[in-house]
Amino acid sequence: MTRTTPGAALASFLCPEGFAAPRVAALAREVRVVPEVGRAAVGSLAAVRGRRATPYAGCAPPRVATPVVLVPGFCAGDASLAWMARELRARGHRTHRSGIHANIGCTREGVDALERRVEAVAERRGSPVQLVGHSLGGMLSRGLAGRRPDLVAGLVTLGSPVQAPGAHHALLTLGVRTLTRLSSLGVPGLLAGDCVRGRCARRAFEEQTAPLAPGVVWTAVTSRRDGVVDWRACTHPSAVTVEVTTSHCGMAVDPRVLAVVLEALRAGAAYAAPVAVGRAG
């Protein structure tokens, strides 16, 4: 039986002992996203100027065969990762959107939809994919990697509290309460109470923490300056942990994080090989 406290927005197992929600004032750290966006803009402008100054012959980087699917965070859509997708494409990666317009629904249904999307990309490209997920998008990606190792060659999670999904800022808890309340009133497509307190929440958490298949490369990016989730929950014993000095939101746009993602994708591409992809039984 799932244990909750009276009036709790989330089941207690989603925030195990040893983890805690960031303090209310921690959200102020997220103002760092402004200079982080600035660095991204400056870096992109410099890259464009560099490409213009380079002769056409040999200008394009070699194409990386392994496709990449980017998965946005809570309440966000694919547009939130547009900068990272553009930068990855400029370096030879084939990027694909997740198809998520607003990540506000049931986590398990989100993994189901992501599975269908990734399966279609893998069949089209003839190769398992690499997943790059920001925050909640990383948890969806981790769940899929455990469920369908035949589809996933590599995994990069950016500020994703896989070990303690409930260890997040009180403002996010308020958002969860609002969504589940609207769901109880009949609004479709939103988080329901069972998604965060009941059997659905338990199954999603177990899927996200199940062992990965041997050879699947998982890089977990975390920051002690994260003002949204407990940075410790974004690490995992089975992942290669890389610490950066960005805000939570800034992970999607900071050039330093992009460098980590590129290195992780190189490692994952070395593992990937053409496969015949079939539906799970």
Coordinates of C-alpha atoms in Angstrom, one line a residue:
M1 CA 0.0 0.0 0.0
T2 CA 1.3 3.4 -0.9
R3 CA 2.0 5.5 2.2
T4 CA 1.1 9.2 2.1
T5 CA 0.8 11.9 4.7
P6 CA -2.5 13.8 5.1
G7 CA -2.9 16.4 2.4
A8 CA 0.4 15.3 0.7
A9 CA 0.8 16.2 -2.9
L10 CA 3.2 13.3 -3.5
A11 CA 3.7 9.8 -2.2
S12 CA 6.5 9.6 0.5
F13 CA 8.5 7.1 -1.5
L14 CA 9.1 9.7 -4.2
C15 CA 11.3 11.5 -1.7
P16 CA 13.3 8.8 0.1
E17 CA 15.3 9.5 3.2
G18 CA 18.5 11.4 2.4
F19 CA 16.9 13.7 -0.1
A20 CA 15.0 17.0 0.4
A21 CA 13.2 19.7 -1.5
P22 CA 15.3 22.8 -2.1
R23 CA 14.6 25.7 0.3
V24 CA 12.1 28.3 -0.9
A25 CA 14.9 30.9 -1.4
A26 CA 16.8 28.5 -3.6
L27 CA 14.6 29.4 -6.5
A28 CA 16.5 32.7 -6.7
R29 CA 19.4 30.7 -8.1
E30 CA 17.4 30.3 -11.3
V31 CA 18.0 34.0 -12.3
R32 CA 21.4 32.6 -13.4
V33 CA 19.5 31.4 -16.5
V34 CA 19.7 35.0 -17.9
P35 CA 23.5 35.1 -18.3
E36 CA 23.4 31.4 -19.4
V37 CA 21.1 32.3 -22.2
G38 CA 23.4 35.2 -23.1
R39 CA 26.4 32.8 -23.3
A40 CA 24.4 30.6 -25.6
A41 CA 23.5 33.5 -27.9
V42 CA 27.1 34.7 -28.0
G43 CA 28.4 31.2 -28.7
S44 CA 25.8 30.7 -31.5
L45 CA 26.6 34.0 -33.1
A46 CA 30.4 33.2 -33.0
A47 CA 29.7 29.8 -34.6
V48 CA 27.7 31.3 -37.4
R49 CA 30.4 33.9 -38.1
G50 CA 33.0 31.1 -38.1
R51 CA 31.0 29.0 -40.6
R52 CA 30.6 32.0 -42.9
A53 CA 34.3 32.6 -42.8
T54 CA 35.1 29.0 -43.7
P55 CA 35.2 27.8 -47.3
Y56 CA 32.3 25.6 -48.3
A57 CA 34.6 22.6 -49.0
G58 CA 35.0 20.7 -45.8
C59 CA 32.7 23.1 -43.9
A60 CA 30.0 20.6 -42.9
P61 CA 30.9 18.3 -40.0
P62 CA 30.7 14.5 -40.6
R63 CA 27.2 13.1 -40.0
V64 CA 26.7 11.0 -36.9
A65 CA 24.6 8.0 -37.7
T66 CA 23.0 7.5 -34.3
P67 CA 19.8 9.6 -34.0
V68 CA 19.1 11.7 -31.0
V69 CA 15.7 12.4 -29.4
L70 CA 15.4 15.4 -27.0
V71 CA 12.8 15.2 -24.3
P72 CA 11.6 18.4 -22.5
G73 CA 11.0 18.9 -18.8
F74 CA 8.0 19.5 -16.6
C75 CA 5.4 21.9 -18.1
A76 CA 7.8 22.5 -21.1
G77 CA 7.6 21.4 -24.7
D78 CA 10.1 20.6 -27.5
A79 CA 10.7 24.3 -28.1
S80 CA 12.5 24.5 -24.7
L81 CA 15.3 22.3 -26.2
A82 CA 15.4 24.0 -29.6
W83 CA 18.7 25.7 -29.0
M84 CA 20.4 22.5 -28.0
A85 CA 18.9 20.6 -31.0
R86 CA 20.2 23.3 -33.3
E87 CA 23.7 23.2 -31.8
L88 CA 23.7 19.4 -32.0
R89 CA 22.7 19.4 -35.7
A90 CA 25.4 21.9 -36.4
R91 CA 27.9 19.3 -35.2
G92 CA 26.5 16.5 -37.3
H93 CA 23.9 14.9 -35.1
R94 CA 20.5 13.9 -36.4
T95 CA 18.0 15.3 -33.8
H96 CA 14.4 14.5 -33.4
R97 CA 11.6 16.0 -31.3
S98 CA 9.8 14.0 -28.7
G99 CA 6.4 15.2 -29.8
I100 CA 5.7 16.7 -26.4
H101 CA 4.0 20.1 -26.5
A102 CA 3.5 20.4 -22.7
N103 CA 4.9 17.8 -20.3
I104 CA 2.1 17.9 -17.8
G105 CA 0.5 14.5 -18.1
C106 CA 0.8 11.0 -16.5
T107 CA 4.4 9.9 -16.3
R108 CA 3.7 6.4 -17.4
E109 CA 1.5 7.5 -20.3
G110 CA 4.4 9.9 -21.2
V111 CA 6.8 7.0 -21.4
D112 CA 4.3 5.1 -23.5
A113 CA 4.1 8.0 -26.0
L114 CA 7.9 8.4 -25.9
E115 CA 8.3 4.7 -26.7
R116 CA 6.1 5.0 -29.8
R117 CA 8.0 8.0 -30.9
V118 CA 11.5 6.5 -30.3
E119 CA 10.4 3.3 -31.9
A120 CA 9.4 5.1 -35.1
V121 CA 12.7 7.0 -35.2
A122 CA 14.7 3.8 -34.6
E123 CA 12.9 2.0 -37.4
R124 CA 13.3 4.9 -39.8
R125 CA 17.1 5.3 -39.1
G126 CA 17.8 1.6 -38.6
S127 CA 19.6 2.3 -35.4
P128 CA 18.8 2.6 -31.6
V129 CA 18.6 6.2 -30.5
Q130 CA 20.3 8.3 -27.9
L131 CA 18.0 10.2 -25.5
V132 CA 18.7 13.6 -24.0
G133 CA 16.2 14.5 -21.3
H134 CA 15.9 17.7 -19.3
S135 CA 14.4 17.4 -15.8
L136 CA 11.2 15.3 -16.0
G137 CA 12.1 14.6 -19.6
G138 CA 15.2 12.8 -18.3
M139 CA 13.1 10.6 -16.0
L140 CA 10.8 9.7 -18.9
S141 CA 13.9 8.8 -20.9
R142 CA 15.4 6.7 -18.0
G143 CA 12.1 4.8 -17.7
L144 CA 12.1 4.0 -21.5
A145 CA 15.8 3.0 -21.4
G146 CA 15.0 0.4 -18.7
R147 CA 11.9 -0.8 -20.5
R148 CA 13.2 -1.0 -24.1
P149 CA 17.0 -1.4 -24.1
D150 CA 16.7 -2.5 -27.8
L151 CA 15.7 1.1 -28.6
V152 CA 18.2 3.0 -26.5
A153 CA 22.0 3.2 -27.1
G154 CA 22.7 6.1 -24.7
L155 CA 21.0 8.3 -22.2
V156 CA 21.8 11.8 -21.0
T157 CA 19.8 13.2 -18.1
L158 CA 20.0 16.9 -17.3
G159 CA 19.0 17.8 -13.7
S160 CA 16.7 14.8 -13.5
P161 CA 15.9 13.7 -9.9
V162 CA 15.7 10.0 -10.8
Q163 CA 16.4 8.9 -7.2
A164 CA 13.9 11.2 -5.6
P165 CA 11.3 12.7 -8.1
G166 CA 9.5 14.4 -5.2
A167 CA 12.6 16.3 -4.0
H168 CA 11.7 19.5 -5.8
H169 CA 10.9 23.1 -5.0
A170 CA 7.6 24.0 -3.3
L171 CA 6.5 25.9 -6.4
L172 CA 6.6 22.7 -8.4
T173 CA 4.6 21.0 -5.7
L174 CA 2.0 23.7 -6.0
G175 CA 2.0 23.1 -9.8
V176 CA 1.4 19.4 -9.2
R177 CA -1.4 20.1 -6.8
T178 CA -3.1 22.3 -9.4
L179 CA -2.8 19.8 -12.2
T180 CA -4.1 16.9 -10.1
R181 CA -7.0 19.1 -8.9
L182 CA -7.9 20.0 -12.4
S183 CA -7.7 16.4 -13.4
S184 CA -10.1 15.4 -10.6
L185 CA -12.5 18.0 -12.0
G186 CA -12.5 16.3 -15.4
V187 CA -9.8 18.1 -17.3
P188 CA -8.2 15.5 -19.6
G189 CA -4.5 15.0 -20.3
L190 CA -3.2 16.1 -16.9
L191 CA -1.4 14.5 -13.9
A192 CA -4.0 12.6 -11.8
G193 CA -3.8 11.8 -8.1
D194 CA -2.8 8.2 -8.9
C195 CA 0.1 9.5 -11.0
V196 CA 1.8 11.1 -7.9
R197 CA 0.3 9.2 -5.0
G198 CA -0.9 5.8 -6.0
R199 CA -0.1 2.7 -8.0
C200 CA 0.7 4.6 -11.2
A201 CA 3.3 6.6 -9.3
R202 CA 4.8 3.5 -7.8
R203 CA 5.1 1.7 -11.2
A204 CA 6.6 4.7 -12.8
F205 CA 9.2 5.1 -10.0
E206 CA 10.2 1.4 -10.2
E207 CA 10.6 1.6 -14.0
Q208 CA 12.8 4.7 -13.7
T209 CA 15.1 2.9 -11.2
A210 CA 15.2 -0.5 -12.7
P211 CA 18.7 -1.7 -13.9
L212 CA 19.8 -0.7 -17.3
A213 CA 21.0 -3.3 -19.9
P214 CA 24.8 -3.8 -20.0
G215 CA 26.4 -1.4 -22.4
V216 CA 23.8 1.4 -22.3
V217 CA 25.8 4.5 -21.5
W218 CA 24.0 6.8 -19.0
T219 CA 25.4 10.3 -18.3
A220 CA 23.7 12.1 -15.4
V221 CA 24.4 15.9 -15.3
T222 CA 23.8 17.7 -12.0
S223 CA 24.5 21.1 -10.5
R224 CA 24.8 22.1 -6.8
R225 CA 23.4 25.5 -7.9
D226 CA 20.1 23.8 -9.0
G227 CA 17.3 25.8 -7.4
V228 CA 14.5 23.5 -8.5
V229 CA 15.4 20.0 -7.5
D230 CA 17.8 18.3 -5.0
W231 CA 21.0 18.0 -7.0
R232 CA 21.9 14.8 -5.1
A233 CA 18.8 13.1 -6.5
C234 CA 20.1 13.7 -10.0
T235 CA 23.0 11.3 -9.5
H236 CA 23.0 7.6 -9.6
P237 CA 25.5 4.8 -8.9
S238 CA 25.0 3.3 -12.3
A239 CA 25.4 6.6 -14.2
V240 CA 28.5 8.6 -15.1
T241 CA 27.9 11.7 -13.1
V242 CA 29.1 15.0 -14.4
E243 CA 28.8 18.1 -12.3
V244 CA 28.3 21.5 -13.9
T245 CA 27.8 25.0 -12.4
T246 CA 24.5 26.1 -14.0
S247 CA 20.9 26.7 -12.9
H248 CA 18.3 24.0 -13.4
C249 CA 16.7 25.8 -16.4
G250 CA 20.0 26.9 -17.7
M251 CA 21.0 23.3 -18.4
A252 CA 19.0 23.4 -21.6
V253 CA 20.9 26.5 -23.0
D254 CA 24.4 26.6 -21.4
P255 CA 27.3 25.9 -23.8
R256 CA 29.2 24.1 -21.0
V257 CA 26.4 21.6 -20.7
L258 CA 26.3 21.3 -24.4
A259 CA 30.0 20.2 -24.3
V260 CA 29.1 17.5 -21.8
V261 CA 26.2 16.3 -23.9
L262 CA 28.4 16.1 -27.0
E263 CA 31.0 14.0 -25.1
A264 CA 28.2 11.7 -23.8
L265 CA 26.7 11.3 -27.3
R266 CA 30.1 10.3 -28.6
A267 CA 30.3 7.5 -26.0
G268 CA 26.8 6.3 -26.8
A269 CA 27.4 6.3 -30.6
A270 CA 30.3 3.9 -30.0
Y271 CA 27.9 1.5 -28.5
A272 CA 25.1 1.8 -31.0
A273 CA 24.8 -0.6 -33.9
P274 CA 22.2 -1.1 -36.6
V275 CA 19.4 -3.3 -35.3
A276 CA 16.0 -4.7 -36.4
V277 CA 13.6 -3.0 -34.0
G278 CA 10.4 -4.8 -33.1
R279 CA 7.6 -4.0 -30.6
A280 CA 7.9 -5.2 -27.1
G281 CA 5.7 -8.2 -26.3

